[in-house]
Every structure is written in structure tokens, then in C-alpha cells.
Short mmCIF file of C-alpha atoms and ligand atoms in Angstrom, two decimals:
data_model
loop_
_atom_site.label_atom_id
_atom_site.label_comp_id
_atom_site.label_asym_id
_atom_site.label_seq_id
_atom_site.Cartn_x
_atom_site.Cartn_y
_atom_site.Cartn_z
CA MET A 23 24.48 54.07 40.33
CA LYS A 24 21.20 55.21 42.82
CA GLN A 25 18.55 53.36 42.18
CA VAL A 26 17.47 53.68 38.54
CA ARG A 27 13.69 55.45 37.82
CA VAL A 28 12.98 56.50 34.66
CA ARG A 29 9.95 58.32 32.78
CA PHE A 30 8.53 58.23 29.62
CA ALA A 31 6.37 61.42 29.83
CA PRO A 32 4.51 62.09 26.78
CA SER A 33 1.90 65.18 25.94
CA PRO A 34 -1.62 63.39 24.65
CA THR A 35 -1.75 65.82 21.96
CA GLY A 36 -2.13 63.23 19.42
CA PRO A 37 -1.04 59.78 18.01
CA LEU A 38 2.71 58.59 19.41
CA HIS A 39 5.08 58.91 16.82
CA ILE A 40 7.54 56.17 16.48
CA GLY A 41 10.28 58.20 17.81
CA GLY A 42 8.38 58.50 20.89
CA VAL A 43 7.89 54.84 21.05
CA ARG A 44 11.64 54.90 20.60
CA THR A 45 11.78 56.56 23.42
CA ALA A 46 9.55 54.97 25.85
CA LEU A 47 11.64 51.50 24.92
CA TYR A 48 15.22 53.17 25.53
CA ASN A 49 13.79 54.08 28.93
CA TYR A 50 12.14 50.67 29.62
CA LEU A 51 15.50 48.73 28.29
CA PHE A 52 17.49 51.01 30.59
CA ALA A 53 14.85 50.31 33.46
CA ARG A 54 15.10 46.46 32.82
CA LYS A 55 18.66 46.29 32.64
CA ASN A 56 19.93 47.99 35.68
CA GLY A 57 17.05 46.22 37.67
CA GLY A 58 15.11 49.75 37.82
CA THR A 59 11.45 51.11 37.45
CA PHE A 60 9.86 52.66 34.29
CA ILE A 61 7.09 54.92 34.89
CA LEU A 62 4.38 56.79 32.45
CA ARG A 63 3.82 60.04 33.47
CA ILE A 64 1.09 61.91 31.44
CA GLU A 65 2.22 65.81 30.34
CA ASP A 66 -0.89 67.14 29.89
CA THR A 67 -0.67 71.01 31.13
CA ASP A 68 -0.89 72.09 28.15
CA GLN A 69 -4.58 72.69 27.56
CA ALA A 70 -4.66 74.22 24.37
CA ARG A 71 -2.81 71.08 22.55
CA TYR A 72 -4.77 68.27 24.73
CA VAL A 73 -6.24 65.82 22.42
CA GLU A 74 -9.19 63.30 23.65
CA GLY A 75 -8.03 59.92 23.30
CA ALA A 76 -4.34 60.26 23.18
CA GLU A 77 -3.76 59.26 26.70
CA GLU A 78 -5.41 55.59 26.02
CA TYR A 79 -3.53 55.48 22.40
CA ILE A 80 -0.18 56.23 24.19
CA MET A 81 -1.78 53.34 26.74
CA GLU A 82 -2.71 50.74 24.46
CA SER A 83 0.66 51.34 22.08
CA LEU A 84 3.02 50.87 24.76
CA GLU A 85 1.29 47.68 25.77
CA TRP A 86 1.06 46.34 22.18
CA CYS A 87 4.82 46.73 21.54
CA GLY A 88 5.49 45.26 25.16
CA ILE A 89 6.62 47.59 27.21
CA VAL A 90 5.60 46.92 30.23
CA VAL A 91 4.95 49.86 33.09
CA ASP A 92 5.64 49.91 36.26
CA GLU A 93 4.28 52.86 37.87
CA GLY A 94 1.50 55.22 35.77
CA ILE A 95 -1.98 55.96 35.77
CA ARG A 96 -3.48 52.28 35.15
CA GLU A 97 -0.88 50.42 37.29
CA GLY A 98 -0.80 53.24 40.69
CA GLY A 99 2.40 53.40 42.73
CA ASN A 100 3.39 55.86 45.52
CA PHE A 101 4.76 58.90 43.55
CA GLY A 102 1.45 59.94 41.92
CA PRO A 103 -0.46 61.30 40.38
CA TYR A 104 0.54 60.17 37.27
CA ARG A 105 -1.09 62.69 35.46
CA GLN A 106 0.17 66.54 36.08
CA SER A 107 -3.13 68.01 35.79
CA ASP A 108 -4.45 65.92 38.98
CA LYS A 109 -1.50 67.86 40.57
CA LYS A 110 -1.73 71.73 38.91
CA ALA A 111 -1.88 73.26 43.16
CA ILE A 112 1.10 71.77 43.69
CA PHE A 113 3.42 72.92 40.67
CA ARG A 114 1.71 76.14 41.65
CA GLN A 115 3.79 75.83 45.51
CA TYR A 116 6.85 75.23 43.25
CA ALA A 117 6.54 78.29 41.55
CA ASP A 118 6.26 80.35 44.61
CA ILE A 119 8.94 78.65 46.19
CA LEU A 120 11.06 80.15 43.01
CA VAL A 121 9.07 83.72 43.52
CA ASP A 122 10.17 83.78 47.34
CA LYS A 123 13.58 83.26 46.36
CA GLY A 124 13.66 85.94 43.97
CA ASP A 125 14.53 83.59 40.85
CA ALA A 126 11.25 83.74 39.51
CA TYR A 127 8.70 86.88 38.53
CA TYR A 128 5.44 87.80 37.93
CA ALA A 129 4.77 89.38 34.71
CA PHE A 130 1.14 91.59 33.50
CA ASP A 131 2.40 91.91 29.70
CA THR A 132 -0.49 90.76 27.84
CA PRO A 133 -0.23 88.55 24.35
CA GLY A 134 -1.39 91.50 22.25
CA GLN A 135 1.78 93.52 23.35
CA LEU A 136 4.18 90.87 23.64
CA GLU A 137 3.00 90.45 19.94
CA SER A 138 3.40 93.77 18.54
CA LEU A 139 7.10 93.89 20.20
CA ARG A 140 7.68 90.96 18.62
CA SER A 141 6.16 92.07 15.11
CA GLU A 142 7.90 95.43 15.40
CA ALA A 143 11.41 93.14 16.43
CA GLU A 144 11.02 91.44 13.29
CA LYS A 145 10.67 94.37 11.00
CA ALA A 146 13.91 95.36 12.20
CA GLY A 147 15.30 92.15 10.91
CA LYS A 148 15.69 91.24 15.19
CA THR A 149 14.26 89.07 17.35
CA PHE A 150 12.48 89.85 20.67
CA ILE A 151 13.76 88.46 23.54
CA TYR A 152 12.48 88.70 27.44
CA ASN A 153 15.33 88.47 28.93
CA ALA A 154 17.75 90.27 31.73
CA GLU A 155 18.15 93.12 28.70
CA LYS A 156 14.35 93.74 28.41
CA ARG A 157 12.48 93.06 31.65
CA ASP A 158 12.93 96.41 32.96
CA GLY A 159 10.99 97.96 30.31
CA MET A 160 8.29 95.76 30.79
CA SER A 161 5.38 94.95 32.73
CA ASN A 162 6.20 93.18 35.73
CA SER A 163 6.82 92.66 39.56
CA LEU A 164 10.91 93.51 38.44
CA SER A 165 10.13 96.74 37.04
CA LEU A 166 6.94 97.95 39.04
CA PRO A 167 6.90 99.37 42.16
CA GLU A 168 6.07 96.92 44.70
CA ALA A 169 2.36 98.53 45.33
CA GLU A 170 1.56 98.63 41.34
CA TRP A 171 2.19 95.01 40.91
CA ARG A 172 0.53 93.92 44.28
CA ASP A 173 -2.60 95.74 43.20
CA LYS A 174 -2.53 94.39 39.91
CA LEU A 175 -2.21 91.20 41.64
CA ASP A 176 -5.21 92.03 44.16
CA LYS A 177 -7.48 92.87 41.09
CA GLY A 178 -7.10 89.45 39.43
CA GLU A 179 -5.40 90.99 36.86
CA PRO A 180 -4.20 87.89 34.58
CA TYR A 181 -0.12 87.30 34.69
CA VAL A 182 2.35 84.60 34.23
CA ILE A 183 5.22 83.70 36.12
CA ARG A 184 8.58 83.73 34.66
CA TYR A 185 12.08 83.02 35.46
CA LYS A 186 14.47 85.13 36.22
CA MET A 187 17.58 84.08 33.78
CA PRO A 188 20.79 85.60 34.88
CA ALA A 189 22.34 87.98 32.41
CA ASN A 190 25.69 85.88 31.74
CA GLU A 191 26.73 83.22 32.94
CA ASP A 192 27.98 79.76 31.76
CA ILE A 193 25.99 77.60 32.56
CA SER A 194 27.91 74.03 32.00
CA PHE A 195 26.07 70.35 31.92
CA GLU A 196 26.56 67.05 30.67
CA ASP A 197 24.58 64.71 28.75
CA LEU A 198 25.57 61.09 28.54
CA ILE A 199 25.31 61.03 24.72
CA ARG A 200 26.87 64.16 24.05
CA GLY A 201 29.82 64.85 26.71
CA GLN A 202 30.19 68.38 28.23
CA ILE A 203 27.97 71.04 26.76
CA VAL A 204 28.42 74.56 27.80
CA VAL A 205 25.72 77.54 27.08
CA ASN A 206 26.06 81.19 28.19
CA SER A 207 22.66 82.56 29.64
CA SER A 208 22.97 85.37 27.32
CA THR A 209 21.18 83.66 24.88
CA LEU A 210 18.08 82.15 26.90
CA ASP A 211 15.27 83.97 27.80
CA ASP A 212 12.89 83.98 30.59
CA LYS A 213 10.93 81.31 30.33
CA VAL A 214 7.28 81.29 31.66
CA LEU A 215 7.12 78.80 34.11
CA PHE A 216 3.31 79.02 35.31
CA LYS A 217 0.72 80.40 32.79
CA SER A 218 -2.46 82.84 33.21
CA ASP A 219 -4.86 79.52 33.38
CA GLY A 220 -3.37 78.31 36.13
CA MET A 221 -1.31 75.49 34.61
CA PRO A 222 2.67 75.13 35.23
CA THR A 223 4.65 75.01 31.61
CA TYR A 224 6.23 71.83 30.74
CA HIS A 225 9.64 73.51 31.56
CA LEU A 226 8.38 73.76 35.55
CA ALA A 227 6.22 70.90 35.97
CA HIS A 228 8.70 68.60 34.43
CA ILE A 229 11.33 69.61 36.68
CA VAL A 230 8.99 69.28 39.78
CA ASP A 231 7.68 65.92 38.61
CA ASP A 232 11.01 64.64 37.99
CA LYS A 233 12.06 65.65 41.57
CA ILE A 234 8.88 64.03 43.19
CA MET A 235 9.11 60.74 41.23
CA GLU A 236 12.85 60.54 42.04
CA ILE A 237 13.52 60.30 38.37
CA SER A 238 17.23 59.29 38.53
CA HIS A 239 18.10 59.33 34.43
CA VAL A 240 15.74 61.76 31.70
CA ILE A 241 16.34 60.04 28.29
CA ARG A 242 14.23 62.03 26.25
CA GLY A 243 14.26 63.31 22.13
CA GLU A 244 17.06 65.83 21.11
CA GLU A 245 14.33 68.42 20.43
CA TRP A 246 14.55 69.01 24.45
CA LEU A 247 18.26 69.66 24.51
CA PRO A 248 18.19 73.77 24.00
CA SER A 249 15.79 73.70 26.92
CA LEU A 250 18.45 71.76 29.11
CA PRO A 251 20.26 74.65 30.46
CA LEU A 252 16.99 76.60 31.78
CA HIS A 253 16.25 72.80 33.17
CA ILE A 254 19.57 73.18 34.82
CA MET A 255 19.28 76.57 36.43
CA LEU A 256 15.26 75.44 37.56
CA TYR A 257 17.53 72.64 39.67
CA ARG A 258 20.33 75.17 40.99
CA SER A 259 17.02 77.83 41.89
CA PHE A 260 15.43 74.67 44.00
CA GLY A 261 18.83 73.45 45.33
CA TRP A 262 18.23 69.96 43.94
CA ASP A 263 20.96 67.82 42.12
CA PRO A 264 19.72 67.38 38.76
CA PRO A 265 19.07 63.42 37.43
CA ALA A 266 21.43 62.17 34.21
CA PHE A 267 20.50 63.28 31.06
CA ALA A 268 20.74 61.38 27.60
CA HIS A 269 19.25 63.04 24.78
CA LEU A 270 18.77 60.92 21.96
CA PRO A 271 18.88 61.53 18.34
CA LEU A 272 16.35 62.37 15.65
CA LEU A 273 14.76 59.76 13.03
CA LEU A 274 15.11 61.04 9.97
CA LYS A 275 13.31 60.50 6.94
CA PRO A 276 14.41 57.75 4.54
CA ASP A 277 16.50 60.29 2.45
CA GLY A 278 18.05 61.51 5.23
CA LYS A 279 16.82 64.83 4.77
CA GLY A 280 15.30 65.83 8.11
CA LYS A 281 13.45 64.53 10.70
CA LEU A 282 10.66 61.78 10.55
CA SER A 283 7.28 63.53 10.74
CA LYS A 284 3.70 62.61 11.33
CA ARG A 285 2.79 63.53 7.95
CA ASP A 286 5.58 61.78 6.20
CA GLY A 287 3.96 58.21 6.89
CA ASP A 288 0.58 58.68 5.14
CA LYS A 289 2.66 60.47 2.03
CA MET A 290 5.48 57.73 1.67
CA GLY A 291 3.01 54.90 2.27
CA PHE A 292 4.43 53.55 5.46
CA PRO A 293 2.98 53.90 9.13
CA VAL A 294 5.00 56.25 11.77
CA PHE A 295 2.26 55.59 14.33
CA PRO A 296 2.38 52.11 16.13
CA LEU A 297 -1.50 51.42 15.84
CA PHE A 298 -4.39 53.13 13.88
CA TRP A 299 -5.17 56.73 14.73
CA PRO A 300 -8.47 56.70 14.40
CA TYR A 301 -9.77 60.33 14.85
CA GLY A 302 -9.46 63.26 12.67
CA ASP A 303 -6.66 62.67 9.49
CA THR A 304 -6.33 58.94 9.65
CA ALA A 305 -2.99 57.85 10.10
CA LYS A 306 -1.61 53.94 9.43
CA GLY A 307 -0.32 52.14 12.24
CA TYR A 308 2.52 49.39 12.07
CA ARG A 309 0.14 46.55 13.98
CA GLU A 310 -2.93 47.14 11.29
CA ASP A 311 -0.48 47.04 8.59
CA GLY A 312 -0.15 43.49 10.08
CA TYR A 313 3.90 43.68 11.67
CA PHE A 314 3.94 41.58 14.80
CA PRO A 315 5.26 43.81 17.75
CA ASP A 316 8.40 42.32 18.17
CA ALA A 317 9.82 42.32 15.08
CA PHE A 318 8.87 46.81 15.31
CA ILE A 319 10.20 46.31 18.26
CA ASN A 320 13.87 44.92 17.14
CA MET A 321 13.71 47.50 13.85
CA LEU A 322 13.07 50.60 16.39
CA ALA A 323 16.06 49.60 18.84
CA LEU A 324 18.35 49.24 16.31
CA LEU A 325 17.64 53.25 14.92
CA GLY A 326 19.65 55.19 17.40
CA TRP A 327 21.48 51.96 19.30
CA ASN A 328 24.27 49.52 17.75
CA PRO A 329 25.09 46.43 19.73
CA GLY A 330 28.39 46.70 18.55
CA THR A 331 28.15 43.47 17.09
CA GLU A 332 26.65 41.89 13.90
CA GLN A 333 23.51 40.70 15.60
CA GLU A 334 20.78 41.97 14.08
CA ILE A 335 17.72 40.03 15.57
CA PHE A 336 16.63 40.86 19.28
CA SER A 337 14.23 39.92 21.28
CA MET A 338 12.85 41.77 24.07
CA ASP A 339 15.14 39.92 26.65
CA GLU A 340 18.53 40.14 24.69
CA LEU A 341 17.78 43.56 24.13
CA ILE A 342 17.22 44.20 27.65
CA ASN A 343 20.64 42.35 27.90
CA SER A 344 22.28 43.96 25.47
CA PHE A 345 21.74 47.75 25.68
CA SER A 346 23.51 50.34 27.41
CA ILE A 347 23.38 54.23 26.85
CA ASP A 348 27.18 54.28 25.40
CA ARG A 349 26.23 52.41 22.52
CA VAL A 350 23.42 55.15 21.17
CA GLY A 351 24.64 57.61 18.62
CA LYS A 352 24.90 61.18 18.03
CA SER A 353 23.67 61.93 14.69
CA GLY A 354 20.22 61.09 13.12
CA SER A 355 19.12 57.82 12.38
CA ARG A 356 17.76 57.12 9.18
CA PHE A 357 14.58 55.56 9.20
CA ASP A 358 14.21 52.60 6.46
CA PRO A 359 11.22 51.35 5.46
CA GLU A 360 11.95 48.42 4.05
CA LYS A 361 14.36 47.64 6.74
CA ALA A 362 11.12 47.48 8.72
CA ARG A 363 9.25 44.81 6.21
CA TRP A 364 12.66 42.63 6.08
CA PHE A 365 12.83 42.69 9.63
CA ASN A 366 8.84 41.45 9.74
CA HIS A 367 9.43 38.69 7.42
CA GLN A 368 12.56 37.68 9.73
CA TYR A 369 9.78 37.32 12.37
CA LEU A 370 7.27 35.44 10.30
CA GLN A 371 10.16 33.04 9.49
CA HIS A 372 10.41 32.12 13.04
CA ARG A 373 6.80 31.67 13.73
CA SER A 374 5.36 28.70 14.10
CA ASN A 375 3.42 27.42 10.99
CA THR A 376 0.42 26.58 13.70
CA GLU A 377 0.78 30.02 15.11
CA LEU A 378 0.48 31.57 11.54
CA ALA A 379 -2.16 29.25 10.87
CA LEU A 380 -4.41 30.61 13.34
CA GLU A 381 -3.50 34.24 12.60
CA PHE A 382 -4.76 33.28 9.05
CA ARG A 383 -8.03 31.93 9.74
CA ASP A 384 -8.50 34.85 11.82
CA LEU A 385 -8.41 36.62 8.63
CA LEU A 386 -10.02 34.43 6.44
CA ARG A 387 -12.84 34.84 8.26
CA THR A 388 -13.01 38.37 7.71
CA ARG A 389 -13.59 37.17 4.35
CA GLY A 390 -16.10 34.89 4.60
CA TYR A 391 -13.79 31.87 4.24
CA HIS A 392 -12.77 29.10 6.83
CA ASP A 393 -10.89 25.98 6.97
CA ASP A 394 -8.96 23.63 9.39
CA ILE A 395 -6.13 24.74 11.08
CA VAL A 396 -4.12 21.13 9.80
CA LYS A 397 -4.60 22.04 6.43
CA LEU A 398 -4.14 25.66 6.80
CA GLU A 399 -0.62 24.70 8.34
CA LYS A 400 -0.03 23.08 5.06
CA LEU A 401 -1.31 26.02 3.13
CA VAL A 402 1.13 28.38 5.31
CA ALA A 403 4.37 26.12 4.60
CA LEU A 404 4.14 25.83 1.00
CA VAL A 405 4.20 30.08 0.87
CA LYS A 406 6.26 30.85 4.43
CA GLU A 407 9.37 31.73 2.49
CA ARG A 408 7.91 34.34 -0.14
CA VAL A 409 5.87 36.04 2.56
CA SER A 410 6.66 39.29 4.75
CA PHE A 411 2.81 39.76 6.48
CA VAL A 412 0.38 37.07 7.37
CA LYS A 413 -1.70 39.32 5.01
CA ASP A 414 0.70 38.48 2.21
CA ILE A 415 -0.49 34.97 2.59
CA TRP A 416 -3.68 35.64 1.15
CA THR A 417 -2.53 37.24 -1.74
CA GLN A 418 0.12 34.03 -2.46
CA THR A 419 -3.12 31.86 -1.98
CA ASP A 420 -6.44 32.83 -2.66
CA PHE A 421 -6.82 30.94 -5.46
CA PHE A 422 -7.00 27.88 -3.03
CA PHE A 423 -10.20 29.37 -1.66
CA LYS A 424 -11.83 30.97 -4.58
CA ALA A 425 -12.28 30.39 -8.11
CA PRO A 426 -10.37 33.08 -10.00
CA ASP A 427 -12.30 35.63 -11.18
CA THR A 428 -10.05 37.14 -13.70
CA TYR A 429 -7.48 36.11 -15.80
CA ASP A 430 -3.76 37.64 -16.59
CA GLN A 431 -4.21 39.01 -19.99
CA ASP A 432 -0.28 38.56 -20.91
CA ALA A 433 -0.04 34.76 -19.71
CA VAL A 434 -3.43 34.46 -21.67
CA LYS A 435 -1.66 36.13 -24.56
CA LYS A 436 1.36 34.11 -24.27
CA ARG A 437 0.19 30.76 -22.82
CA TRP A 438 -3.32 29.83 -23.79
CA LYS A 439 -3.30 28.05 -27.60
CA ASP A 440 -5.94 27.11 -29.96
CA ASP A 441 -5.58 23.57 -29.13
CA SER A 442 -6.06 24.39 -25.20
CA PRO A 443 -9.19 23.62 -24.96
CA LYS A 444 -9.06 19.90 -26.46
CA LEU A 445 -6.34 19.67 -24.09
CA LEU A 446 -8.17 20.46 -20.92
CA MET A 447 -11.54 18.86 -21.89
CA GLU A 448 -9.65 15.67 -22.43
CA LEU A 449 -7.45 16.34 -19.01
CA LYS A 450 -10.85 17.05 -17.32
CA LEU A 451 -11.96 13.25 -18.65
CA LEU A 452 -8.87 12.00 -17.05
CA LEU A 453 -9.00 13.69 -13.57
CA THR A 454 -13.04 12.68 -13.64
CA ASP A 455 -11.91 9.26 -13.80
CA ILE A 456 -9.45 9.31 -10.44
CA LEU A 457 -11.03 7.92 -7.74
CA ASP A 458 -8.15 9.05 -5.30
CA PHE A 459 -7.68 12.71 -6.30
CA SER A 460 -4.67 13.54 -4.07
CA ALA A 461 -1.97 15.33 -5.52
CA SER A 462 0.42 12.85 -6.05
CA SER A 463 -1.96 10.42 -8.02
CA ALA A 464 -3.30 13.25 -10.20
CA GLU A 465 0.39 14.24 -10.89
CA LYS A 466 0.77 10.52 -11.90
CA ALA A 467 -1.99 10.02 -14.01
CA ILE A 468 -1.54 13.58 -15.78
CA ASN A 469 2.33 12.74 -16.61
CA GLU A 470 1.24 8.92 -17.88
CA TRP A 471 -1.27 10.48 -20.04
CA THR A 472 0.96 13.20 -21.44
CA ILE A 473 3.42 10.38 -22.04
CA LYS A 474 1.14 8.00 -24.16
CA ASN A 475 0.26 10.54 -26.14
CA GLY A 476 3.21 12.54 -26.80
CA TYR A 477 1.93 15.86 -25.48
CA ASN A 478 3.84 18.51 -24.58
CA THR A 479 3.82 18.74 -21.07
CA GLY A 480 4.73 22.34 -20.47
CA ALA A 481 2.00 23.39 -22.60
CA ILE A 482 -0.61 21.62 -21.16
CA MET A 483 0.34 22.78 -17.17
CA ASN A 484 0.51 26.30 -18.67
CA ALA A 485 -3.19 26.48 -19.91
CA PHE A 486 -4.18 23.74 -16.89
CA ARG A 487 -2.62 26.73 -14.52
CA LEU A 488 -3.91 29.66 -16.04
CA VAL A 489 -7.43 27.72 -14.89
CA ILE A 490 -6.63 26.83 -12.32
CA VAL A 491 -5.06 30.36 -10.85
CA GLY A 492 -5.85 32.60 -13.16
CA SER A 493 -2.28 33.53 -13.81
CA LEU A 494 1.25 31.42 -14.20
CA ARG A 495 1.85 32.10 -10.40
CA GLY A 496 1.44 29.76 -7.08
CA PRO A 497 3.00 27.04 -5.71
CA HIS A 498 3.25 23.23 -7.37
CA LEU A 499 0.09 22.92 -9.48
CA PHE A 500 -0.76 19.55 -7.92
CA ASP A 501 -0.62 20.92 -4.41
CA ILE A 502 -3.12 23.33 -5.45
CA ILE A 503 -5.68 20.74 -6.87
CA GLY A 504 -4.87 18.18 -4.00
CA TRP A 505 -6.05 20.92 -1.70
CA ILE A 506 -9.24 22.04 -3.72
CA GLY A 507 -10.65 18.92 -4.84
CA LYS A 508 -11.72 17.29 -7.39
CA GLU A 509 -14.79 18.86 -8.06
CA GLU A 510 -13.31 22.29 -7.56
CA THR A 511 -10.86 21.67 -9.91
CA LEU A 512 -13.38 20.18 -12.58
CA LYS A 513 -15.55 23.49 -12.12
CA ARG A 514 -12.64 25.53 -12.93
CA ILE A 515 -11.64 23.74 -16.23
CA ASP A 516 -15.02 24.10 -17.33
CA LYS A 517 -15.61 27.79 -16.42
CA GLY A 518 -11.67 28.48 -18.13
CA ILE A 519 -12.47 26.88 -21.32
CA THR A 520 -15.86 29.08 -21.45
CA VAL A 521 -14.31 32.17 -20.88
CA LEU A 522 -11.00 31.96 -22.11
CA SER A 523 -12.28 30.50 -25.59
CA LYS A 524 -13.99 33.75 -25.98
CA TYR A 525 -11.00 35.69 -25.80
N1 LIG B 22 6.12 66.31 27.80
C1 LIG B 22 7.44 66.00 26.65
C2 LIG B 22 7.29 65.66 25.46
O1 LIG B 22 5.99 65.34 25.03
C3 LIG B 22 8.67 65.41 27.91
C4 LIG B 22 9.72 65.56 27.52
C5 LIG B 22 10.50 65.01 28.42
O2 LIG B 22 10.57 63.91 28.70
O3 LIG B 22 11.30 65.77 29.77
O4 LIG B 22 8.09 65.54 24.64
#
């Protein structure tokens, strides 16, 4: 195989969809697996769709995911510029080469004229296609006398450069995922290669850039497959060998019906972007939702590629070792938000208590609470198995930090009895006298007291839990009171009795 050089080439038109992150990931894995180079190229030649902030967002997303760029705007490299708008003039030279060869031509038809031809055709139930059949009737350098079109150029009339697609030719090419494909050129139109605003279109720009950057493999989304015959023709016209192509299957909505779109996330309550997008319509991000980047990447890697084994948990290094294009499927992969959470749960179980305690401490600080790491580690250990996100540690342990503001109505109805205040008052006296207020000594004292008085342990413990936690949830109650300490325990008993006796 020749030196592997692959590129991820997003257009900065908004936040990067997770489908785009997956494309970047597969390119990255392929590059690393084959000792190649991973390039980030910004394709910003469509000025109408350019969105401020998107370029930064793309770079930050890749960084968060652990996808390391070898050559790009920030990293530099010998094949730049890595932003297409920085080399407009270069693209123009290549458009001219095709015009000079007779494989492309100037077209002067105005947007208004094209629009009315399109709507006329539509009324007749047809589609207007600017192609070999139609081009003679249009206003271009193939249909007009030379003097006339040269005059238009001299006068500065707006024009575009179109590719002259042959009338009836079988174009055959190979896709690494889909195999051999043959398309007849009669189904294709004379695509615009260079626009009247002085910018190349994607079709021309990416071919030229892939050539300049010595790209060996183009790995991109399936939506580009219909354009591939045109791209193959462009390679032929330039006399260049095309790179190898691999078109990745779509990411589908959770119900499998259609492509996962940018709007699906906010509609269905899960993120479709790696990071929160702060401009325009707000959109959730995996990072802000509390996903670990390695869990997110692991989940994404398996949406379209399968390792051929039962293994599901892969570190980035393991993905690099196992990845191959042969194991990328042809059919779309259904995105499963539950499975995404499952991955995060698995990764959280493998994080050390210290790591989790450190992250949890940051979250606590934002809520105005703090505690030392050793104590937080113990807390993490108590609830770890039950949580999928660091933020869940808070919902599972909030009562360690603050007295309940409200009490669970159902639990109160079921578990708060007429004699509960009396029993808890007695319990309070007992706890007041305990000198060493640890979980185990409090437990021992309470047990002895219940047995001695012939009390019902269940009834006491339920009422006790209600005043301490506010509901019947949470870990072992003695662990909770051992943590919050005597003073706080006594305060919560008082508060609980006062509030619940009024119910
Ligand atoms: N700029 C194109 C996109 O954003 C890149 C397609 C390609 O990789 O060739 O989808």
C-alpha cells in the first residue's frame, strides 16, 4: 500500500454532527493502523453556508474525542494551506486547465433563467438537467460563437465554469465498502466547478486538494456516493490516478426510520453533537451531558464497524489495532441512546474512585458544597454501581450534603405512623449520648435499644430514613448518618418530626 494519507474535510456550516465525528474517527483509526497521516482540512468554499465559530468547534470536538490531527490549520504541515478559502487562486488555475482541455466551459445563464427552466420542467412533470442534451440550447462557451462569449468575458458578465459531462459513457469505479459500481454518464449533469463569486465548488476543490495533499484514501459519508462518478471523471480529465474510496453507511434514527438528523437530538432528548453548540439554536453535547470521551468514541466506533468478535469495550489503542475497512458494513446503523448510556456506565465502573471523586468534587463546588477527597472517594464507592454519569452521583447522594427540602409523599403515607415522632424523639436522646458517632457504633446502639424495648426495627428504620433522606432511597442508613455526623443527624430528626407531624 502506498503511504497512507487520509483527511477529514468538514465544511464549517454549524456544529459537527456525530456522523461527522464517526467519519473523522474511522479516518483516524485507519491512519494510525497503517502508520499514516491524519489531516484536518476545512472546506469553506461555500460562503453562503459559512458559520462563524464552526471551525473552532470542529477542532475542539476532535481534541475532546482524543482524535489527534497530524496536519491542519493549527498543526501546520507541508501540504497547506489547510483551509480552502486560503487558496482560491490555486483552484482557479485548475478550473482553467479543464477549460483549456475542452472538458469544462463557461456558462452565462443567469440564476433567474435557470430557475424558470426548472419550474417549467416541473410543471410538465419533468426535471431540468443541464447536460449534453440541453447545453446547446443554453448560454455558454460551447453554444455561443467564440466572439460572443469572449465579449461576455471581457465585459465582466457573471459566469460559472461547468464540467462537460460526456453524453453516454459507462463510468466504472470501485468502492472499498460497496465493491464495483458502474454508472452511465447520461444520468449526470454538467456540474458547476467554479462559481461566479470566484470560489470553486466542493467538487472541484476537494479533487484538487486531495491531489495536492497526496491523499491515498477518501473515507467519507455515503451521501457523497452519487457524486463519485463526477469525481472519477474529474480525475480522468486531469490525468490523475484517483485515491481509493470508502463510503461509510448512514447513522439512522433510533427507530431505524431515516437518517439521524441534526434536529433529532433535541426532539428526542439525546445529544447528536459532541459538544454543546452555543450559537443559534442551542443544542446539547455529549461532553456537557457528562459522557466520558472514551466511552463516546467506543460507542461511535461500533456504529458501522464490527470487530468480528463479541468484544464491546475498546480503548482507542485497541480500536486502532482492530480497525479495518473490510469490517465496515454497507447498511445504515441505528443509533441507540440507551446503548450510549450503557457505554458510559461501563466506563464509569472502570474509573478509579479517586478519579471520580475529583470530578465529583468539581461538580459539588458548582453547587456550593465541598468535602475532602478521601471522604468523597468513600461516597463514590457507595453508589458507583448504580450510576452511569458523574452527575448521577449527586442525585444519588445529595442527602449527604443537605437536609431534605421535601419528603416523598407516598413514603410518608406508608411509613410515617402515629408513634413515629415519639420513637424518633427517643432515638434522638439515645444518639445524643453516643460519644463515638461512627456508622458502626450508632448501629450497635440502635440495635440494642430496639431489642431491649421490643420495638419493630423496620418501622423505626423507615421513619428514621424518611427524616434523614426525605424518601426511602439511598445506601445503608448508618453509612449516611456516620457521614453527616451527630449534629446534623439530630437536626434532621427535629426538622422531620416538626414537618411530618403536620401532614
Ligand atoms: N466538505 C465535505 C463535507 O462536509 C467533505 C466530503 C468529503 O469528505 O469529500 O461533507
